[in-house]
Amino acid sequence: MSDYNFAYLDEQTKRMIRRSILKGLAVPGYQVPFASREMPMPYGWGTGGVQVSAATLTPDDTLKVIDQGADDTTNAVSIRKFFEKTAGVDTTEETAEASVIQTRHRIPEAELTEDQILVYQVPIPEPLRFLEPRETETRKMHALEEYGLMHVKLYEDISQHGAIATAYAYPVKVEGRYVMDPSPIPKFDNPKMEMAAIQLFGAGREQRIYALPPYTQVVSLDFEDYPFEASKADHPCDLCGAEDSYLDEVILDDAGSRMFVCSDTDYCRSRCEAGHSGRLGEEAA
Amino acid sequence: MTPLLQVKNIKKFYGSRIGCTDVTFDLYPGEVMGIVGESGSGKSTLLNSLAGHLAPDCGEVVFDTRADGPVDTVTMSEAERRMLSRTDWAFVHQHARDGLRMSVSAGGNIGERLMAVGDRHYGSIRERAADWLGRVEISENRIDDRPSAFSGGMQQRLQIARNLVTGPRLVFMDEPTGGLDVSVQARLLDLLRGLVREMGLSAIIVTHDLAVVRLLADRLMVMKDGRVVETGLTDQVLDDPQHSYTQLLVSSVLQV
């Protein structure tokens, strides 16, 4: 193997992180402070997620890493290589094969199961931060359950744009108690958060871990007359024809032509292999 | 009649220096109490201690709550006190910037208290925000503008609207007309007087401007060096001051 301890971090650090994870699971949606370590990558590249993954992995695990749904983008490739090198665990691109999935800003399309763990990378864990810059004050607001401010943000959205324009990092209320930032996943993914898998959130720079146990109630905040809507591009995937998946828009040339493709590359590939095809499916294949 | 607020022997020290000490008074529903005194006389310390922004060293501030009758707000839990300050209490700061969210539109500023107490209907929040803008004489088409685009007088009126939207019973005001020019002051006072009478509000107004208390306050309390030196009906205190400091204060006002 290598000169690294298993999964890069030393055992003491992993125990410290596991304690925070367990506390987070015991108090769903509560941001648990932890002593985030320097990782061999810049902040913003997933240092929080990597530490949580490192504390979660065992030698028998199979790891999948996605970045905006894709397995083959820089962030996903480098983190996958990092754990191949430091932990020597098996890696996969297939959602169903993986036991630990680290994700940046997406939830896989395929439904997750009870024996899987989903690890999110979180840039700013505090949903109230942009309206209330004081940490002492936001902590107090969480403690006393004063969440009126969160609706002020949604109010501003409607008054400026005529609809709730927040499309990602859409605030949710967990088990009727804590308001939580689901990390910058599109709001299309919000309803999926009531899932069978364990969800762990790691924010490295902000030194916070929070978690959702399986089947936790997660409600997206909204107004009675402007209910929450899980929106996506109104289009089927141009490669696999899927109508139920979240889509990326890709500009093809400077003459205005564009295509919509599944952001979850594994989902798209498996559908193409199963014989489904979209508008541009055959050309691409 | 039960007093709305009973203040008993409030003391606040900053180390060994006196902030305010031995302050005792009752405030009845619908009554407006003025607190005057020079800078550093402890009037803002007193107001902040009463409103729960500062923890007094000793004493009681008993408020007649809607649900449970008279309760000491100094010893109640922080959650209850903060709930009170969002519903039955209001605080108007001297500088509107301290009391407003400058990055949120006027409508959002007024709606914040409504949303904080559980209103979740955008249409009705907006309707009430528009209604309150009208009541403080701000044109309804400014509802989506941020307070930073408002003049000082408008910001102060917006702050008042934001505070009164939940129909509080007690309003704390810290120099509400400070820093405004005289004509704007006059309009603001007129507005405040109208609102106080119309809604039957009780208020505690801290100011160093005797004209403000003459217009608004029923009773007056004069403070010096952290102590109350004279109390009485406003006209009585201003027209026939007994304490030497009050005499000085009254005679210091320039006659134009």
Short mmCIF file of N, CA, C and O in Angstrom, two decimals, chain B residues 49-161:
data_model
loop_
_atom_site.label_atom_id
_atom_site.label_comp_id
_atom_site.label_asym_id
_atom_site.label_seq_id
_atom_site.Cartn_x
_atom_site.Cartn_y
_atom_site.Cartn_z
N SER B 49 -31.98 48.29 29.81
CA SER B 49 -32.22 47.32 30.88
C SER B 49 -33.69 46.90 30.90
O SER B 49 -34.01 45.74 31.12
N LEU B 50 -34.56 47.86 30.67
CA LEU B 50 -36.00 47.55 30.69
C LEU B 50 -36.37 46.66 29.50
O LEU B 50 -37.16 45.73 29.63
N ALA B 51 -35.75 46.95 28.33
CA ALA B 51 -36.13 46.23 27.11
C ALA B 51 -35.43 44.89 26.99
O ALA B 51 -35.64 44.16 26.03
N GLY B 52 -34.57 44.56 27.95
CA GLY B 52 -33.92 43.25 27.92
C GLY B 52 -32.66 43.21 27.08
O GLY B 52 -32.11 42.14 26.85
N HIS B 53 -32.18 44.36 26.61
CA HIS B 53 -30.92 44.36 25.85
C HIS B 53 -29.72 44.28 26.78
O HIS B 53 -28.65 43.85 26.40
N LEU B 54 -29.89 44.78 27.99
CA LEU B 54 -28.85 44.68 29.02
C LEU B 54 -29.46 43.94 30.20
O LEU B 54 -30.65 44.09 30.48
N ALA B 55 -28.64 43.16 30.89
CA ALA B 55 -29.15 42.49 32.09
C ALA B 55 -28.90 43.40 33.29
O ALA B 55 -27.75 43.70 33.60
N PRO B 56 -29.95 43.88 33.95
CA PRO B 56 -29.74 44.73 35.12
C PRO B 56 -29.11 43.92 36.26
O PRO B 56 -29.29 42.71 36.34
N ASP B 57 -28.33 44.61 37.13
CA ASP B 57 -27.66 43.91 38.23
C ASP B 57 -28.66 43.47 39.29
O ASP B 57 -28.50 42.44 39.92
N CYS B 58 -29.68 44.29 39.53
CA CYS B 58 -30.76 43.82 40.40
C CYS B 58 -32.02 44.58 40.07
O CYS B 58 -32.01 45.53 39.29
N GLY B 59 -33.13 44.15 40.62
CA GLY B 59 -34.40 44.80 40.35
C GLY B 59 -35.32 43.92 39.51
O GLY B 59 -34.92 42.86 39.05
N GLU B 60 -36.55 44.38 39.39
CA GLU B 60 -37.55 43.62 38.64
C GLU B 60 -38.18 44.50 37.57
O GLU B 60 -38.35 45.70 37.77
N VAL B 61 -38.49 43.90 36.44
CA VAL B 61 -39.27 44.56 35.40
C VAL B 61 -40.47 43.66 35.15
O VAL B 61 -40.37 42.67 34.44
N VAL B 62 -41.59 43.98 35.78
CA VAL B 62 -42.75 43.10 35.70
C VAL B 62 -43.67 43.58 34.59
O VAL B 62 -44.14 44.73 34.62
N PHE B 63 -43.89 42.71 33.60
CA PHE B 63 -44.75 43.07 32.47
C PHE B 63 -46.04 42.27 32.55
O PHE B 63 -46.02 41.07 32.84
N ASP B 64 -47.15 42.94 32.28
CA ASP B 64 -48.46 42.28 32.33
C ASP B 64 -48.69 41.55 30.99
O ASP B 64 -49.20 42.13 30.05
N THR B 65 -48.28 40.27 30.92
CA THR B 65 -48.40 39.54 29.65
C THR B 65 -49.85 39.17 29.38
O THR B 65 -50.66 39.08 30.29
N ARG B 66 -50.15 38.95 28.09
CA ARG B 66 -51.52 38.61 27.70
C ARG B 66 -51.92 37.26 28.27
O ARG B 66 -53.05 37.06 28.71
N ALA B 67 -50.97 36.32 28.25
CA ALA B 67 -51.33 34.95 28.63
C ALA B 67 -51.30 34.73 30.14
O ALA B 67 -52.26 34.22 30.71
N ASP B 68 -50.20 35.14 30.79
CA ASP B 68 -49.99 34.73 32.19
C ASP B 68 -50.08 35.87 33.19
O ASP B 68 -49.73 35.70 34.36
N GLY B 69 -50.52 37.05 32.79
CA GLY B 69 -50.57 38.16 33.72
C GLY B 69 -49.17 38.68 34.03
O GLY B 69 -48.24 38.45 33.25
N PRO B 70 -49.00 39.38 35.14
CA PRO B 70 -47.69 39.99 35.44
C PRO B 70 -46.57 38.97 35.62
O PRO B 70 -46.70 38.03 36.40
N VAL B 71 -45.48 39.14 34.85
CA VAL B 71 -44.33 38.24 34.92
C VAL B 71 -43.07 39.10 34.94
O VAL B 71 -43.00 40.12 34.25
N ASP B 72 -42.09 38.69 35.75
CA ASP B 72 -40.82 39.42 35.79
C ASP B 72 -40.00 39.06 34.55
O ASP B 72 -39.61 37.91 34.36
N THR B 73 -39.73 40.05 33.69
CA THR B 73 -39.03 39.76 32.44
C THR B 73 -37.53 39.59 32.64
O THR B 73 -36.86 39.07 31.77
N VAL B 74 -37.02 40.02 33.78
CA VAL B 74 -35.58 39.86 34.02
C VAL B 74 -35.24 38.39 34.26
O VAL B 74 -34.22 37.89 33.81
N THR B 75 -36.14 37.70 34.96
CA THR B 75 -35.85 36.31 35.31
C THR B 75 -36.49 35.30 34.35
O THR B 75 -36.22 34.12 34.45
N MET B 76 -37.32 35.76 33.43
CA MET B 76 -37.94 34.79 32.50
C MET B 76 -36.88 34.26 31.53
O MET B 76 -35.79 34.82 31.41
N SER B 77 -37.17 33.15 30.87
CA SER B 77 -36.17 32.55 29.99
C SER B 77 -35.93 33.45 28.78
O SER B 77 -36.79 34.25 28.40
N GLU B 78 -34.75 33.30 28.21
CA GLU B 78 -34.39 34.16 27.09
C GLU B 78 -35.35 33.98 25.92
O GLU B 78 -35.71 34.93 25.23
N ALA B 79 -35.78 32.73 25.71
CA ALA B 79 -36.71 32.45 24.62
C ALA B 79 -38.00 33.24 24.80
O ALA B 79 -38.50 33.85 23.87
N GLU B 80 -38.52 33.24 26.03
CA GLU B 80 -39.77 33.98 26.29
C GLU B 80 -39.57 35.48 26.12
O GLU B 80 -40.42 36.17 25.56
N ARG B 81 -38.41 35.95 26.60
CA ARG B 81 -38.15 37.39 26.51
C ARG B 81 -38.03 37.83 25.05
O ARG B 81 -38.55 38.86 24.65
N ARG B 82 -37.35 37.01 24.26
CA ARG B 82 -37.19 37.37 22.84
C ARG B 82 -38.52 37.28 22.11
O ARG B 82 -38.79 38.03 21.18
N MET B 83 -39.35 36.33 22.52
CA MET B 83 -40.69 36.23 21.94
C MET B 83 -41.49 37.49 22.25
O MET B 83 -42.15 38.06 21.38
N LEU B 84 -41.38 37.93 23.51
CA LEU B 84 -42.06 39.14 23.94
C LEU B 84 -41.59 40.33 23.11
O LEU B 84 -42.39 41.16 22.67
N SER B 85 -40.28 40.41 22.88
CA SER B 85 -39.78 41.58 22.17
C SER B 85 -40.12 41.52 20.68
O SER B 85 -39.95 42.49 19.97
N ARG B 86 -40.61 40.37 20.20
CA ARG B 86 -41.07 40.31 18.81
C ARG B 86 -42.57 40.55 18.70
O ARG B 86 -43.07 40.76 17.61
N THR B 87 -43.29 40.43 19.81
CA THR B 87 -44.74 40.50 19.72
C THR B 87 -45.30 41.71 20.46
O THR B 87 -45.75 42.67 19.85
N ASP B 88 -45.25 41.69 21.78
CA ASP B 88 -45.90 42.73 22.57
C ASP B 88 -45.02 43.95 22.81
O ASP B 88 -45.51 44.97 23.26
N TRP B 89 -43.73 43.80 22.54
CA TRP B 89 -42.83 44.93 22.72
C TRP B 89 -42.33 45.41 21.37
O TRP B 89 -42.28 44.66 20.41
N ALA B 90 -41.91 46.66 21.35
CA ALA B 90 -41.25 47.19 20.17
C ALA B 90 -40.13 48.10 20.64
O ALA B 90 -40.23 48.69 21.71
N PHE B 91 -39.08 48.20 19.84
CA PHE B 91 -37.96 49.07 20.21
C PHE B 91 -37.59 49.92 18.99
O PHE B 91 -37.24 49.39 17.95
N VAL B 92 -37.69 51.22 19.17
CA VAL B 92 -37.33 52.13 18.08
C VAL B 92 -35.96 52.73 18.42
O VAL B 92 -35.81 53.42 19.43
N HIS B 93 -34.98 52.41 17.58
CA HIS B 93 -33.62 52.90 17.83
C HIS B 93 -33.46 54.33 17.35
O HIS B 93 -34.16 54.78 16.45
N GLN B 94 -32.46 54.99 17.93
CA GLN B 94 -32.16 56.36 17.49
C GLN B 94 -31.74 56.36 16.02
O GLN B 94 -32.22 57.15 15.23
N HIS B 95 -30.82 55.45 15.69
CA HIS B 95 -30.38 55.36 14.31
C HIS B 95 -31.17 54.26 13.63
O HIS B 95 -31.10 53.10 14.05
N ALA B 96 -31.90 54.62 12.59
CA ALA B 96 -32.78 53.66 11.92
C ALA B 96 -31.98 52.45 11.44
O ALA B 96 -32.48 51.33 11.40
N ARG B 97 -30.69 52.69 11.11
CA ARG B 97 -29.86 51.58 10.62
C ARG B 97 -29.71 50.46 11.65
O ARG B 97 -29.54 49.31 11.28
N ASP B 98 -29.78 50.82 12.93
CA ASP B 98 -29.66 49.79 13.96
C ASP B 98 -30.90 48.93 14.05
O ASP B 98 -30.86 47.80 14.52
N GLY B 99 -32.03 49.49 13.63
CA GLY B 99 -33.28 48.78 13.79
C GLY B 99 -33.81 48.16 12.51
O GLY B 99 -34.78 47.44 12.53
N LEU B 100 -33.14 48.46 11.39
CA LEU B 100 -33.61 47.94 10.11
C LEU B 100 -32.60 46.94 9.55
O LEU B 100 -31.44 46.96 9.92
N ARG B 101 -33.07 46.08 8.65
CA ARG B 101 -32.14 45.28 7.86
C ARG B 101 -31.93 46.03 6.56
O ARG B 101 -32.82 46.09 5.71
N MET B 102 -30.73 46.60 6.41
CA MET B 102 -30.50 47.50 5.29
C MET B 102 -30.46 46.78 3.95
O MET B 102 -30.61 47.37 2.91
N SER B 103 -30.22 45.46 3.96
CA SER B 103 -30.10 44.74 2.69
C SER B 103 -31.42 44.07 2.29
O SER B 103 -31.46 43.32 1.34
N VAL B 104 -32.47 44.36 3.05
CA VAL B 104 -33.76 43.74 2.78
C VAL B 104 -34.75 44.85 2.43
O VAL B 104 -34.70 45.93 3.00
N SER B 105 -35.65 44.61 1.47
CA SER B 105 -36.58 45.64 1.01
C SER B 105 -37.48 46.12 2.14
O SER B 105 -37.60 45.48 3.19
N ALA B 106 -38.13 47.27 1.91
CA ALA B 106 -39.02 47.83 2.93
C ALA B 106 -40.10 46.84 3.31
O ALA B 106 -40.39 46.64 4.49
N GLY B 107 -40.68 46.18 2.31
CA GLY B 107 -41.73 45.20 2.58
C GLY B 107 -41.22 44.05 3.44
O GLY B 107 -41.89 43.61 4.38
N GLY B 108 -40.02 43.58 3.13
CA GLY B 108 -39.43 42.49 3.91
C GLY B 108 -39.13 42.92 5.34
O GLY B 108 -39.31 42.15 6.28
N ASN B 109 -38.70 44.17 5.48
CA ASN B 109 -38.44 44.69 6.83
C ASN B 109 -39.71 44.69 7.67
O ASN B 109 -39.68 44.31 8.84
N ILE B 110 -40.80 45.14 7.07
CA ILE B 110 -42.06 45.19 7.83
C ILE B 110 -42.56 43.77 8.07
O ILE B 110 -43.07 43.45 9.15
N GLY B 111 -42.37 42.90 7.05
CA GLY B 111 -42.90 41.54 7.17
C GLY B 111 -42.13 40.66 8.13
O GLY B 111 -42.64 39.63 8.57
N GLU B 112 -40.90 41.04 8.48
CA GLU B 112 -40.06 40.14 9.28
C GLU B 112 -40.72 39.71 10.58
O GLU B 112 -40.74 38.53 10.93
N ARG B 113 -41.31 40.67 11.29
CA ARG B 113 -41.95 40.32 12.57
C ARG B 113 -43.15 39.41 12.36
O ARG B 113 -43.40 38.52 13.16
N LEU B 114 -43.87 39.65 11.26
CA LEU B 114 -45.03 38.79 10.97
C LEU B 114 -44.57 37.37 10.72
O LEU B 114 -45.14 36.40 11.23
N MET B 115 -43.49 37.23 9.93
CA MET B 115 -42.99 35.89 9.62
C MET B 115 -42.38 35.25 10.86
O MET B 115 -42.46 34.04 11.05
N ALA B 116 -41.81 36.09 11.73
CA ALA B 116 -41.19 35.56 12.95
C ALA B 116 -42.24 34.97 13.89
O ALA B 116 -41.94 34.09 14.68
N VAL B 117 -43.48 35.45 13.82
CA VAL B 117 -44.51 34.88 14.68
C VAL B 117 -45.37 33.88 13.92
O VAL B 117 -46.41 33.47 14.39
N GLY B 118 -44.91 33.48 12.71
CA GLY B 118 -45.52 32.32 12.07
C GLY B 118 -46.42 32.61 10.89
O GLY B 118 -47.08 31.71 10.38
N ASP B 119 -46.47 33.86 10.41
CA ASP B 119 -47.28 34.13 9.23
C ASP B 119 -46.59 33.54 8.00
O ASP B 119 -45.43 33.82 7.75
N ARG B 120 -47.30 32.71 7.25
CA ARG B 120 -46.67 32.03 6.11
C ARG B 120 -47.44 32.25 4.82
O ARG B 120 -47.43 31.42 3.93
N HIS B 121 -48.18 33.37 4.75
CA HIS B 121 -48.94 33.65 3.54
C HIS B 121 -48.39 34.93 2.91
O HIS B 121 -48.58 36.02 3.45
N TYR B 122 -47.71 34.77 1.76
CA TYR B 122 -47.03 35.90 1.15
C TYR B 122 -47.99 37.06 0.87
O TYR B 122 -47.70 38.21 1.19
N GLY B 123 -49.15 36.73 0.30
CA GLY B 123 -50.11 37.76 -0.08
C GLY B 123 -50.54 38.61 1.12
O GLY B 123 -50.57 39.83 1.04
N SER B 124 -50.84 37.95 2.24
CA SER B 124 -51.33 38.72 3.38
C SER B 124 -50.20 39.50 4.04
O SER B 124 -50.40 40.61 4.53
N ILE B 125 -48.98 38.94 4.03
CA ILE B 125 -47.83 39.68 4.58
C ILE B 125 -47.62 40.96 3.78
O ILE B 125 -47.44 42.05 4.33
N ARG B 126 -47.68 40.81 2.46
CA ARG B 126 -47.42 41.95 1.60
C ARG B 126 -48.52 43.01 1.75
O ARG B 126 -48.24 44.22 1.77
N GLU B 127 -49.75 42.54 1.89
CA GLU B 127 -50.87 43.47 2.07
C GLU B 127 -50.69 44.29 3.34
O GLU B 127 -50.87 45.50 3.35
N ARG B 128 -50.31 43.61 4.42
CA ARG B 128 -50.13 44.33 5.67
C ARG B 128 -48.93 45.26 5.63
O ARG B 128 -48.95 46.34 6.21
N ALA B 129 -47.89 44.85 4.90
CA ALA B 129 -46.72 45.72 4.74
C ALA B 129 -47.13 46.98 4.00
O ALA B 129 -46.77 48.10 4.40
N ALA B 130 -47.91 46.81 2.93
CA ALA B 130 -48.35 47.97 2.15
C ALA B 130 -49.22 48.88 3.01
O ALA B 130 -49.08 50.11 2.98
N ASP B 131 -50.10 48.28 3.78
CA ASP B 131 -50.98 49.05 4.66
C ASP B 131 -50.15 49.88 5.65
O ASP B 131 -50.41 51.07 5.84
N TRP B 132 -49.12 49.24 6.23
CA TRP B 132 -48.32 49.97 7.21
C TRP B 132 -47.45 51.04 6.57
O TRP B 132 -47.20 52.08 7.18
N LEU B 133 -46.99 50.81 5.35
CA LEU B 133 -46.25 51.86 4.66
C LEU B 133 -47.14 53.09 4.53
O LEU B 133 -46.71 54.22 4.75
N GLY B 134 -48.41 52.85 4.15
CA GLY B 134 -49.36 53.95 4.03
C GLY B 134 -49.55 54.67 5.36
O GLY B 134 -49.58 55.90 5.42
N ARG B 135 -49.63 53.91 6.45
CA ARG B 135 -49.87 54.53 7.74
C ARG B 135 -48.71 55.39 8.21
O ARG B 135 -48.91 56.30 9.02
N VAL B 136 -47.49 55.07 7.76
CA VAL B 136 -46.36 55.92 8.13
C VAL B 136 -45.97 56.87 6.98
O VAL B 136 -44.86 57.37 6.92
N GLU B 137 -46.92 57.06 6.08
CA GLU B 137 -46.78 58.07 5.02
C GLU B 137 -45.60 57.80 4.09
O GLU B 137 -44.87 58.70 3.70
N ILE B 138 -45.39 56.52 3.76
CA ILE B 138 -44.42 56.19 2.71
C ILE B 138 -45.23 55.63 1.55
O ILE B 138 -46.11 54.79 1.75
N SER B 139 -44.93 56.13 0.35
CA SER B 139 -45.71 55.72 -0.82
C SER B 139 -45.59 54.21 -1.04
O SER B 139 -44.52 53.62 -0.87
N GLU B 140 -46.72 53.60 -1.42
CA GLU B 140 -46.76 52.14 -1.52
C GLU B 140 -45.83 51.61 -2.60
O GLU B 140 -45.37 50.47 -2.53
N ASN B 141 -45.53 52.45 -3.61
CA ASN B 141 -44.66 51.94 -4.68
C ASN B 141 -43.19 51.86 -4.27
O ASN B 141 -42.34 51.45 -5.04
N ARG B 142 -42.89 52.25 -3.02
CA ARG B 142 -41.51 52.09 -2.54
C ARG B 142 -41.34 50.76 -1.79
O ARG B 142 -40.30 50.52 -1.19
N ILE B 143 -42.35 49.90 -1.85
CA ILE B 143 -42.36 48.69 -1.02
C ILE B 143 -41.18 47.75 -1.32
O ILE B 143 -40.69 47.05 -0.45
N ASP B 144 -40.71 47.77 -2.58
CA ASP B 144 -39.61 46.86 -2.92
C ASP B 144 -38.25 47.55 -2.92
O ASP B 144 -37.25 46.96 -3.30
N ASP B 145 -38.22 48.82 -2.49
CA ASP B 145 -36.93 49.51 -2.40
C ASP B 145 -36.26 49.19 -1.08
O ASP B 145 -36.92 48.95 -0.07
N ARG B 146 -34.95 49.21 -1.11
CA ARG B 146 -34.22 48.97 0.13
C ARG B 146 -34.15 50.25 0.95
O ARG B 146 -34.16 51.34 0.39
N PRO B 147 -34.03 50.10 2.29
CA PRO B 147 -33.98 51.28 3.15
C PRO B 147 -32.81 52.20 2.82
O PRO B 147 -32.88 53.41 3.07
N SER B 148 -31.76 51.65 2.22
CA SER B 148 -30.61 52.51 1.89
C SER B 148 -31.00 53.55 0.85
O SER B 148 -30.31 54.55 0.70
N ALA B 149 -32.09 53.32 0.11
CA ALA B 149 -32.54 54.30 -0.88
C ALA B 149 -33.49 55.31 -0.26
O ALA B 149 -34.02 56.16 -0.97
N PHE B 150 -33.73 55.22 1.06
CA PHE B 150 -34.67 56.13 1.72
C PHE B 150 -33.93 57.25 2.41
O PHE B 150 -32.78 57.11 2.81
N SER B 151 -34.63 58.38 2.61
CA SER B 151 -34.05 59.48 3.38
C SER B 151 -34.08 59.12 4.87
O SER B 151 -34.75 58.16 5.27
N GLY B 152 -33.36 59.89 5.67
CA GLY B 152 -33.29 59.60 7.12
C GLY B 152 -34.66 59.56 7.77
O GLY B 152 -34.96 58.67 8.56
N GLY B 153 -35.52 60.52 7.41
CA GLY B 153 -36.85 60.58 8.00
C GLY B 153 -37.69 59.37 7.60
O GLY B 153 -38.40 58.79 8.41
N MET B 154 -37.56 58.98 6.32
CA MET B 154 -38.31 57.81 5.85
C MET B 154 -37.83 56.54 6.52
O MET B 154 -38.62 55.67 6.88
N GLN B 155 -36.50 56.43 6.69
CA GLN B 155 -35.96 55.24 7.38
C GLN B 155 -36.54 55.14 8.78
O GLN B 155 -36.91 54.06 9.23
N GLN B 156 -36.61 56.30 9.46
CA GLN B 156 -37.13 56.27 10.82
C GLN B 156 -38.61 55.87 10.82
O GLN B 156 -39.05 55.09 11.65
N ARG B 157 -39.37 56.37 9.84
CA ARG B 157 -40.79 55.99 9.77
C ARG B 157 -40.92 54.51 9.43
O ARG B 157 -41.81 53.82 9.95
N LEU B 158 -40.04 54.03 8.57
CA LEU B 158 -40.07 52.60 8.22
C LEU B 158 -39.79 51.75 9.45
O LEU B 158 -40.42 50.72 9.69
N GLN B 159 -38.82 52.21 10.25
CA GLN B 159 -38.49 51.47 11.46
C GLN B 159 -39.70 51.40 12.40
O GLN B 159 -39.96 50.37 13.02
N ILE B 160 -40.44 52.49 12.46
CA ILE B 160 -41.63 52.52 13.32
C ILE B 160 -42.68 51.55 12.78
O ILE B 160 -43.26 50.75 13.53
N ALA B 161 -42.88 51.55 11.46
CA ALA B 161 -43.86 50.63 10.85
C ALA B 161 -43.47 49.19 11.14
O ALA B 161 -44.29 48.35 11.52
#
